[in-house]
Structures are given as structure tokens and as C-alpha cells.
Short mmCIF file of C-alpha atoms in Angstrom, two decimals:
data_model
loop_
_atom_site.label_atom_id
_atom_site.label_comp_id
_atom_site.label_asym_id
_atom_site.label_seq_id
_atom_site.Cartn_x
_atom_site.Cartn_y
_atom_site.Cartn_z
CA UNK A 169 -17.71 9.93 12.76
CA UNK A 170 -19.63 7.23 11.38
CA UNK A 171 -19.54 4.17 9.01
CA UNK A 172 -20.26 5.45 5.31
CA UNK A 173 -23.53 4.86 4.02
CA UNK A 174 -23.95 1.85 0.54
CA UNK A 175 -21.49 2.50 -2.02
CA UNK A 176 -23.15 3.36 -5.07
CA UNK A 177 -23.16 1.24 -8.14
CA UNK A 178 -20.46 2.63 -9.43
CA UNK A 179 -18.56 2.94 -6.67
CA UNK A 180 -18.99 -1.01 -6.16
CA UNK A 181 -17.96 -1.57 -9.78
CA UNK A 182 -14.75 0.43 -9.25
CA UNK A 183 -13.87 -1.59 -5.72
CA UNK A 184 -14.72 -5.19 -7.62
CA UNK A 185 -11.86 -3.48 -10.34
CA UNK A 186 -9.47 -3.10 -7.42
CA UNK A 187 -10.00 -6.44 -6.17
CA UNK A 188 -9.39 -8.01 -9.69
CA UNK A 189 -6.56 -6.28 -9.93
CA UNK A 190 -4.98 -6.58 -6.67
CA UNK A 191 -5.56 -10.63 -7.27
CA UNK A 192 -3.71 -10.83 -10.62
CA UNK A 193 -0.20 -11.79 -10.02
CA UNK A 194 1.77 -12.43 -6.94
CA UNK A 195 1.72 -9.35 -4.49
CA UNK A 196 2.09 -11.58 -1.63
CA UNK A 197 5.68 -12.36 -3.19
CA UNK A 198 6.25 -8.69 -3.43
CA UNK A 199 6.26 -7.90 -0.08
CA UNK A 200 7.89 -10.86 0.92
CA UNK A 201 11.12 -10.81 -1.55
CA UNK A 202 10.67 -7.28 -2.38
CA UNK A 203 10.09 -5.18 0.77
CA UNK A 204 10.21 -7.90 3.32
CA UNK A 205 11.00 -5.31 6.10
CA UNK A 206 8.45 -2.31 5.72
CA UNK A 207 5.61 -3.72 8.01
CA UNK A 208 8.04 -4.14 10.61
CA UNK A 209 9.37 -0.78 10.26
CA UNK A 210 5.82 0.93 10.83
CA UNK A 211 4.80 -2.13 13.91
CA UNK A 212 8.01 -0.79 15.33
CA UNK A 213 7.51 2.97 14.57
CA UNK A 214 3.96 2.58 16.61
CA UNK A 215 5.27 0.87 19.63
CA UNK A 216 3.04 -2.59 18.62
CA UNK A 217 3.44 -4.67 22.07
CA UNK A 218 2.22 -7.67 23.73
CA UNK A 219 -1.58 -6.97 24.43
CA UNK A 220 -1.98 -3.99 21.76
CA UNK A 221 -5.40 -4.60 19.46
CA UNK A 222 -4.02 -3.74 15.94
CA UNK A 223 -5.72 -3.13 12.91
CA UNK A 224 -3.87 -3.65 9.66
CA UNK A 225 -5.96 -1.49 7.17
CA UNK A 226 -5.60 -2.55 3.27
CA UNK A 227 -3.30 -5.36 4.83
CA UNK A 228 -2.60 -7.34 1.85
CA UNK A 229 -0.58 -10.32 2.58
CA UNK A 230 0.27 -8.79 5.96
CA UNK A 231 3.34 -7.43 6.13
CA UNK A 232 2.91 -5.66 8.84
CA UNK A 233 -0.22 -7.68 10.62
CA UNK A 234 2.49 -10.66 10.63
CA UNK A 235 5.08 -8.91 12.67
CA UNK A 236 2.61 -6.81 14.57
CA UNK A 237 1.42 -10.08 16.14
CA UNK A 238 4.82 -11.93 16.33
CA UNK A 239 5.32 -8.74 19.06
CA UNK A 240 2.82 -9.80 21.35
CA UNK A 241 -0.37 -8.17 19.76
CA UNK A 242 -3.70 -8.71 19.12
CA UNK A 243 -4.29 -8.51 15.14
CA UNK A 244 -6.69 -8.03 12.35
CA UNK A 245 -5.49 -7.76 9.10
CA UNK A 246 -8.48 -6.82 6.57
CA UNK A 247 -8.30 -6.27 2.84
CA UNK A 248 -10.96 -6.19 0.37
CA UNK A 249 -9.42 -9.18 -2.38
CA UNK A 250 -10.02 -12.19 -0.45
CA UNK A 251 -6.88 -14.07 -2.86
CA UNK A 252 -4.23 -12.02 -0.74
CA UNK A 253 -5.99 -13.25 2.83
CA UNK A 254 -5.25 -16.72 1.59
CA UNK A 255 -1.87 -15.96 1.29
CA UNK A 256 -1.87 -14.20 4.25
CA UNK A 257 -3.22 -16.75 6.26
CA UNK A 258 -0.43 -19.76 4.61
CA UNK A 259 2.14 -16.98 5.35
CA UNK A 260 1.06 -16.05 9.14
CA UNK A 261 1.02 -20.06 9.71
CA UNK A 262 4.25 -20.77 8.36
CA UNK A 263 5.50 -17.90 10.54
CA UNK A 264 4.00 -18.86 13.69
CA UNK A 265 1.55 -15.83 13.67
CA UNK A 266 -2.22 -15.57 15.18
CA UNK A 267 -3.75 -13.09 12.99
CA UNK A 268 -7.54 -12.48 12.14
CA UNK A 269 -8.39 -11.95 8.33
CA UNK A 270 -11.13 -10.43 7.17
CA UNK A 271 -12.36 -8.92 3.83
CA UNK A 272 -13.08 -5.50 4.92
CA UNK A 273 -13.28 -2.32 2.65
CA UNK A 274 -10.63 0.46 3.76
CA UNK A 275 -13.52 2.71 2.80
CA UNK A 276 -16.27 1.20 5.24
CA UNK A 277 -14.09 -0.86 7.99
CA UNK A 278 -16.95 -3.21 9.22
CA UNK A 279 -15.38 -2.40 13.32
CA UNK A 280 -17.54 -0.55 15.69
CA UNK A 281 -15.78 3.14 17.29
CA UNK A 282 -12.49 2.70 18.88
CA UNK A 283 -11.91 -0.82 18.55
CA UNK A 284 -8.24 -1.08 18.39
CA UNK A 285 -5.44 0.67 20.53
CA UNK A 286 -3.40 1.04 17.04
CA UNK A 287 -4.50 1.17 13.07
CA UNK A 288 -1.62 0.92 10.37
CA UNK A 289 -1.36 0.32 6.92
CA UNK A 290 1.63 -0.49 4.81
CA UNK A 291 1.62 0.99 1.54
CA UNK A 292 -1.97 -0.61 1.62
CA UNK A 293 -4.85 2.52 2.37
CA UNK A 294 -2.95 4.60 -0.30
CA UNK A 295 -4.49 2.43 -2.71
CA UNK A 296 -8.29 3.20 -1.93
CA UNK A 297 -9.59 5.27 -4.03
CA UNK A 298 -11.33 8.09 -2.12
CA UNK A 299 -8.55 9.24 0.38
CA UNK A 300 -10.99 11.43 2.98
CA UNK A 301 -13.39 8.27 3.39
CA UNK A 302 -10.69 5.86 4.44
CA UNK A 303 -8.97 8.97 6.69
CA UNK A 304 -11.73 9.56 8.47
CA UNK A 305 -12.34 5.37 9.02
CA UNK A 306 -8.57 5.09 10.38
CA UNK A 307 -9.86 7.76 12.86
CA UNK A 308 -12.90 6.07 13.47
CA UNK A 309 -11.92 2.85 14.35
CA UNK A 310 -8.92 3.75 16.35
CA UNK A 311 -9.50 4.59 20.25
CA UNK A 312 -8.91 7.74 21.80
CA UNK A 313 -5.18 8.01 22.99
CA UNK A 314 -4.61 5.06 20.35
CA UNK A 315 -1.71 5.29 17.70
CA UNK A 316 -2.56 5.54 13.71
CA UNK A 317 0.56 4.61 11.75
CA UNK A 318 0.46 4.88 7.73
CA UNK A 319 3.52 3.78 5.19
CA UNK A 320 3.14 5.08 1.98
CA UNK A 321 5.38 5.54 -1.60
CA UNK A 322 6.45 9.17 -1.95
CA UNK A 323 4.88 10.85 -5.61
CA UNK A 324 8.59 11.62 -5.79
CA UNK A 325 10.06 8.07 -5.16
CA UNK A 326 10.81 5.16 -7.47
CA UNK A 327 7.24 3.67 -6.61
CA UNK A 328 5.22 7.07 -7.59
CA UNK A 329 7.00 7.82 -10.52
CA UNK A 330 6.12 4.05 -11.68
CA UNK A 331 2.86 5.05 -11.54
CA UNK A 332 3.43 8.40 -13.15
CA UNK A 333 4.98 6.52 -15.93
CA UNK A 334 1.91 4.52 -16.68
CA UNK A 335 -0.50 6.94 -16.28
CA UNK A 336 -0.44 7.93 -19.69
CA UNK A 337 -1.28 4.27 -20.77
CA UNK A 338 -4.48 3.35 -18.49
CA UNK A 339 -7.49 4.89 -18.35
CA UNK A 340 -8.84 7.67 -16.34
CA UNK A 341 -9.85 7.08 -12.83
CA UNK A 342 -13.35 7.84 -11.46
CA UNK A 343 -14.55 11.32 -10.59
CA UNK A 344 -13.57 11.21 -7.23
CA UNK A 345 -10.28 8.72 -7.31
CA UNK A 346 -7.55 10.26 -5.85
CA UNK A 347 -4.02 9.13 -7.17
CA UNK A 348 -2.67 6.66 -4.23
CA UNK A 349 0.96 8.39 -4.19
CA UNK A 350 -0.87 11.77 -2.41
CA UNK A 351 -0.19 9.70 0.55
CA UNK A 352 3.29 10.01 0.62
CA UNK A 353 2.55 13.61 0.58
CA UNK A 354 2.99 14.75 4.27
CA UNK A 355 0.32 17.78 4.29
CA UNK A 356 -1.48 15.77 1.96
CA UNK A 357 -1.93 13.31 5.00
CA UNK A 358 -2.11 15.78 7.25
CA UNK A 359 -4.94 17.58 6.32
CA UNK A 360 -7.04 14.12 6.03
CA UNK A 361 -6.29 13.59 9.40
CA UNK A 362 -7.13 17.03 10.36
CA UNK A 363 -7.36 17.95 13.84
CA UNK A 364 -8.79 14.46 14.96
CA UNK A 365 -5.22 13.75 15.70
CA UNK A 366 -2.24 15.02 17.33
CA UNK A 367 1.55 14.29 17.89
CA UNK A 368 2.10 13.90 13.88
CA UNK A 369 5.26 12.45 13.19
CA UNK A 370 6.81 12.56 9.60
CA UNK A 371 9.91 11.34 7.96
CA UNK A 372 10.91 10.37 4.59
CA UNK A 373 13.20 7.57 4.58
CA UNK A 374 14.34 4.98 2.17
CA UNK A 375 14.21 1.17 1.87
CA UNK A 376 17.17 -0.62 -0.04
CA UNK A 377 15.66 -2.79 -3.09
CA UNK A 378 18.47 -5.54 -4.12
CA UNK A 379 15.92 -7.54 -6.04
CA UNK A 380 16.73 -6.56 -9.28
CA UNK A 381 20.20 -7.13 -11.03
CA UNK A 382 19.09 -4.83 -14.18
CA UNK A 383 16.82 -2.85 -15.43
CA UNK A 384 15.20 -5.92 -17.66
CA UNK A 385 14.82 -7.96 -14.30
CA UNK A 386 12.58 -5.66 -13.04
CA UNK A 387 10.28 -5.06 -15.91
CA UNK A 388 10.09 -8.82 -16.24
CA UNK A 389 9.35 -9.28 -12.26
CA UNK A 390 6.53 -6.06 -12.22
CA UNK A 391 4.71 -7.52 -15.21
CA UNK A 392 4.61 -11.15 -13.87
CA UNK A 393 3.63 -10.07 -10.40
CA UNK A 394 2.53 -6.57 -9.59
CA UNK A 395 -1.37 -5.71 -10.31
CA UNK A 396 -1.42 -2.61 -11.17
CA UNK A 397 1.53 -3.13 -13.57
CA UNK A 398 -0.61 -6.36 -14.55
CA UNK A 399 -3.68 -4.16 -15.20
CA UNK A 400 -1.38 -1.46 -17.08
CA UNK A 401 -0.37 -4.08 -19.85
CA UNK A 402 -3.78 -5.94 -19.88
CA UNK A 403 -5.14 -2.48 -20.82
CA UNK A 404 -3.25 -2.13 -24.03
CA UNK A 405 -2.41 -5.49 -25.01
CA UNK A 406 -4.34 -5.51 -28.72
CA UNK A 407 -1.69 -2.38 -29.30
CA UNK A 408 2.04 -3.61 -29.57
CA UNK A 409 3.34 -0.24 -29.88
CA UNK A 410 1.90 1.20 -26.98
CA UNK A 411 2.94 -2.15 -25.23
CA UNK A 412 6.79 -1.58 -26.81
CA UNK A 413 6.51 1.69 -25.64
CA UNK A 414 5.72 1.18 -21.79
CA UNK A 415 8.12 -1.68 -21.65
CA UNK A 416 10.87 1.05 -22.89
CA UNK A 417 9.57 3.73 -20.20
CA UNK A 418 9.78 1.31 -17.39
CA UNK A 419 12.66 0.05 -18.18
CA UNK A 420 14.72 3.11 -18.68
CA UNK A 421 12.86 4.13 -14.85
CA UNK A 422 14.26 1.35 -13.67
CA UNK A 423 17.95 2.29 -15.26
CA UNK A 424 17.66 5.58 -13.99
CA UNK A 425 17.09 4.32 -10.16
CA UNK A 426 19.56 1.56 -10.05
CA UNK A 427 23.30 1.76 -8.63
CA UNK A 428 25.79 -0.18 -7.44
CA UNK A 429 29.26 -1.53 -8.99
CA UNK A 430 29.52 -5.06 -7.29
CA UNK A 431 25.77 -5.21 -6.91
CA UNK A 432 22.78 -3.53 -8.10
CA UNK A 433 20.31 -1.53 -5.57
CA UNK A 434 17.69 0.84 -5.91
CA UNK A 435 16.40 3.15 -3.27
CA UNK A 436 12.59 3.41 -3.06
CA UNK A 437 11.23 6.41 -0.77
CA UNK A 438 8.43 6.30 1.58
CA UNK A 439 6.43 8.44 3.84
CA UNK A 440 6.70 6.96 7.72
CA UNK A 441 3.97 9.03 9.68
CA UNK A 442 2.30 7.94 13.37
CA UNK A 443 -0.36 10.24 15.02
CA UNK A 444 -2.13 10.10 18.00
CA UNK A 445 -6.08 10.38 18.10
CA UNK A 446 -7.03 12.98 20.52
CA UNK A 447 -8.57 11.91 23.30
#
């Protein structure tokens, strides 16, 4: 397996869209009052340990590089928008962390064969755009016998639907841009793995969300700080009734997903899978 060859031009004009969109808002406050607890869920889930070499593919703001090396290891956390590495980097310090940053594209990791004794990624890889060329780099970059550990929204939880509910308002992706909630597919995964791997192990489980005290609350907090939600409404902003018209959609996702009496929660579902590259 080897490195991909140059992106094409309009394959580099699609990943300089992701960055700009992934750098609009506030993701790193996302993870960190939203789903604080995820990248520590899938460190754990791998066995991360003192001495491990992790890679933390599409890593964001790290949530899960920053725990991953709070447990002893030895961590690089690469994304392609270099404005979530800053954060990253003001987060790790506050926390005490050692973590390398670099910009790195989930499509074309720039690490030689084998480099790390674990690769994960926290609802992070889902988001590149062609899913078989950042499968096959997890596999690449991950030593034989080493653990690959992916987090990723279900198409059928709260997460994928909110992208199912602004599909209809954003343009078309590429040819070739696979929608990022296949990941929480298990055989979708599965089969982009392949047989490099073995000892797949898949659960759906859910992470408690007590963010958002109505439905309004959440539409305001997505719009102000999310990208792609960012994106979504930049897209249609000259049209107030296509605006009008997402806000309602969202909102009445959100009312559909939220419960509670004393206090509201939702319940977002993700795909927790580990695999072992064959040695």
C-alpha cells in the first residue's frame, strides 16, 4: 500500500473547501462542551498505554490525541485546517498533554509504513471525502499487529440524520465524495478495511448530549459553531425562505430527539469499531 499520488486540481479545491469549513465556527468547543468524552471512549476501547505511538487521524481539536497521551502515549494528532491545531495545541497545554500537531491530509498521511502501534479517529476520517483512500492510509500507516480504532455518527443517529436534513439545502458533492455518515455503517467499514485487518470489533452505543435545554438552543448553538451547519446556512443565505425553512427542519430534529422531564437529553449514536492489522 502506498502514499496516493498529487491530488488533482479539483480534488485540492474540494480539500481547501473542507478546511474553510471546518475553520468557521468553534468545533474545538464542540467537542469539548458537547462530546467531551468520545476520544476517551475510543483511547480506552484500543488499549492506548504508556509507550504506545498513536496516530489521531482527522484529529481536530484532539479529543482523543489529548487523552491518548494523558495515558502514557506517544501522540500525533494531524488534521488538514491548521485553525483547529491551534486550538488543539492551547487545549493539550492547558491539560498537561505532549502531543505533536501536524497538518496532514487523512487522504495522503505524510508517515512512512507502520509508523504507529495504534491509528484512531474520532468522528474525524468520516469526514474525508473519498472513504477507500483514507481506509487504505489507516492501514498503511499502522504496524502490523497494531490496533486501528474509528468513532463515527451512525446514518441512523441524531448526527446523520442532521446531515440528511440539510442535504436538500447544499449543493452536490463531487463525483467521488462519499457521504461521511457511511462510516457508522459497520459493513460499510468493513469492507474498506477488507482483509488487511482482523479481530473487527463493532458496537453501536450511545453518548448522552445534556447541552441543549430545547430544541431552539440547539439550532442557535449548531449555527454559531458547527461548520458544516455554518456552510449549510452560508449556502442559502440571499434566500430567507429556504433559510426559514432549514431553521424549522432542524429544529423540529432536534424536538424529535430530545427527552427528559427535569432535564433535557438527547441520545446521539455512534459506531465504536477496533481492528487489528494482520501481521
Amino acid at each position: 500500500m502506498t502514499v496516493p499520488s498529487d491530488p488533482t486540481e479539483a480534488d485540492r479545491a474540494l480539500k481547501a473547501k473542507h478546511r474553510a469549513m471546518w475553520a468557521q465556527g468553534d468545533y474545538a468547543a464542540v467537542a469539548a462542551e458537547v462530546i467531551p468524552d468520545l476520544g476517551a471512549i475510543l483511547t480506552e476501547a484500543c488499549g492506548v498505554g504508556p509507550g504506545d505511538r498513536v496516530l489521531d487521524v482527522a484529529a481536530g481539536s484532539g479529543n482523543a490525541a489529548i487523552p491518548a497521551a494523558l495515558a502514557g502515549a506517544s501522540v500525533v494528532a494531524g488534521d488538514l485546517t491548521p485553525e483547529l491545531l491551534e486550538a488543539g495545541r492551547a487545549l493539550a497545554a492547558r491539560r498537561g498533554a505532549e502531543v505533536e500537531w501536524r497538518q496532514a491530509d487523512a487522504e495522503a498521511l505524510p508517515f512512512a509504513d507502520g509508523a504507529f502501534d495504534t491509528v484512531v479517529s474520532c468522528v474525524g476520517v468520516m469526514f474525508a471525502p473519498h472513504h477507500q483512500a483514507s481506509a487504505d492510509e489507516l492501514i498503511r500507516v499502522c504496524r502490523p499487529g497494531g490496533t486501528i480504532g474509528l468513532l463515527s455518527w451512525t446514518p441512523e443517529g441524531f448526527i446523520g440524520q442532521m446531515f440528511a436534513t440539510m442535504k436538500p439545502f447544499v449543493a452536490p458533492p463531487p463525483p467521488g465524495a462519499q457521504p461521511p455518515p457511511l462510516w457508522g455503517d459497520e459493513d460499510h467499514v468493513r469492507a474498506l478495511l477488507g482483509d488487511a485487518v482482523t479481530e473487527v470489533v463493532a458496537r453501536r452505543q450511545m453518548v448522552t448530549v445534556d447541552r441543549f435545554a430545547h430544541p431552539g438552543a440547539f439550532l442557535d448553538y449548531f449555527k454559531a459553531n458547527y461548520g458544516p451547519t455554518i456552510a449549510a446556512y452560508r449556502g442559502i443565505a440571499g434566500d430567507p425562505e429556504r433559510v426559514a425553512a432549514l431553521d424549522h427542519a432542524l429544529t423540529e430534529l432536534a424536538r424529535d430527539h430530545l427527552r427528559g422531564e427535569e432535564k433535557a437529553v438527547m441520545e446521539w449514536e455512534y459506531l465504536l469499531l477496533t481492528a487489528r492489522k494482520r501481521a
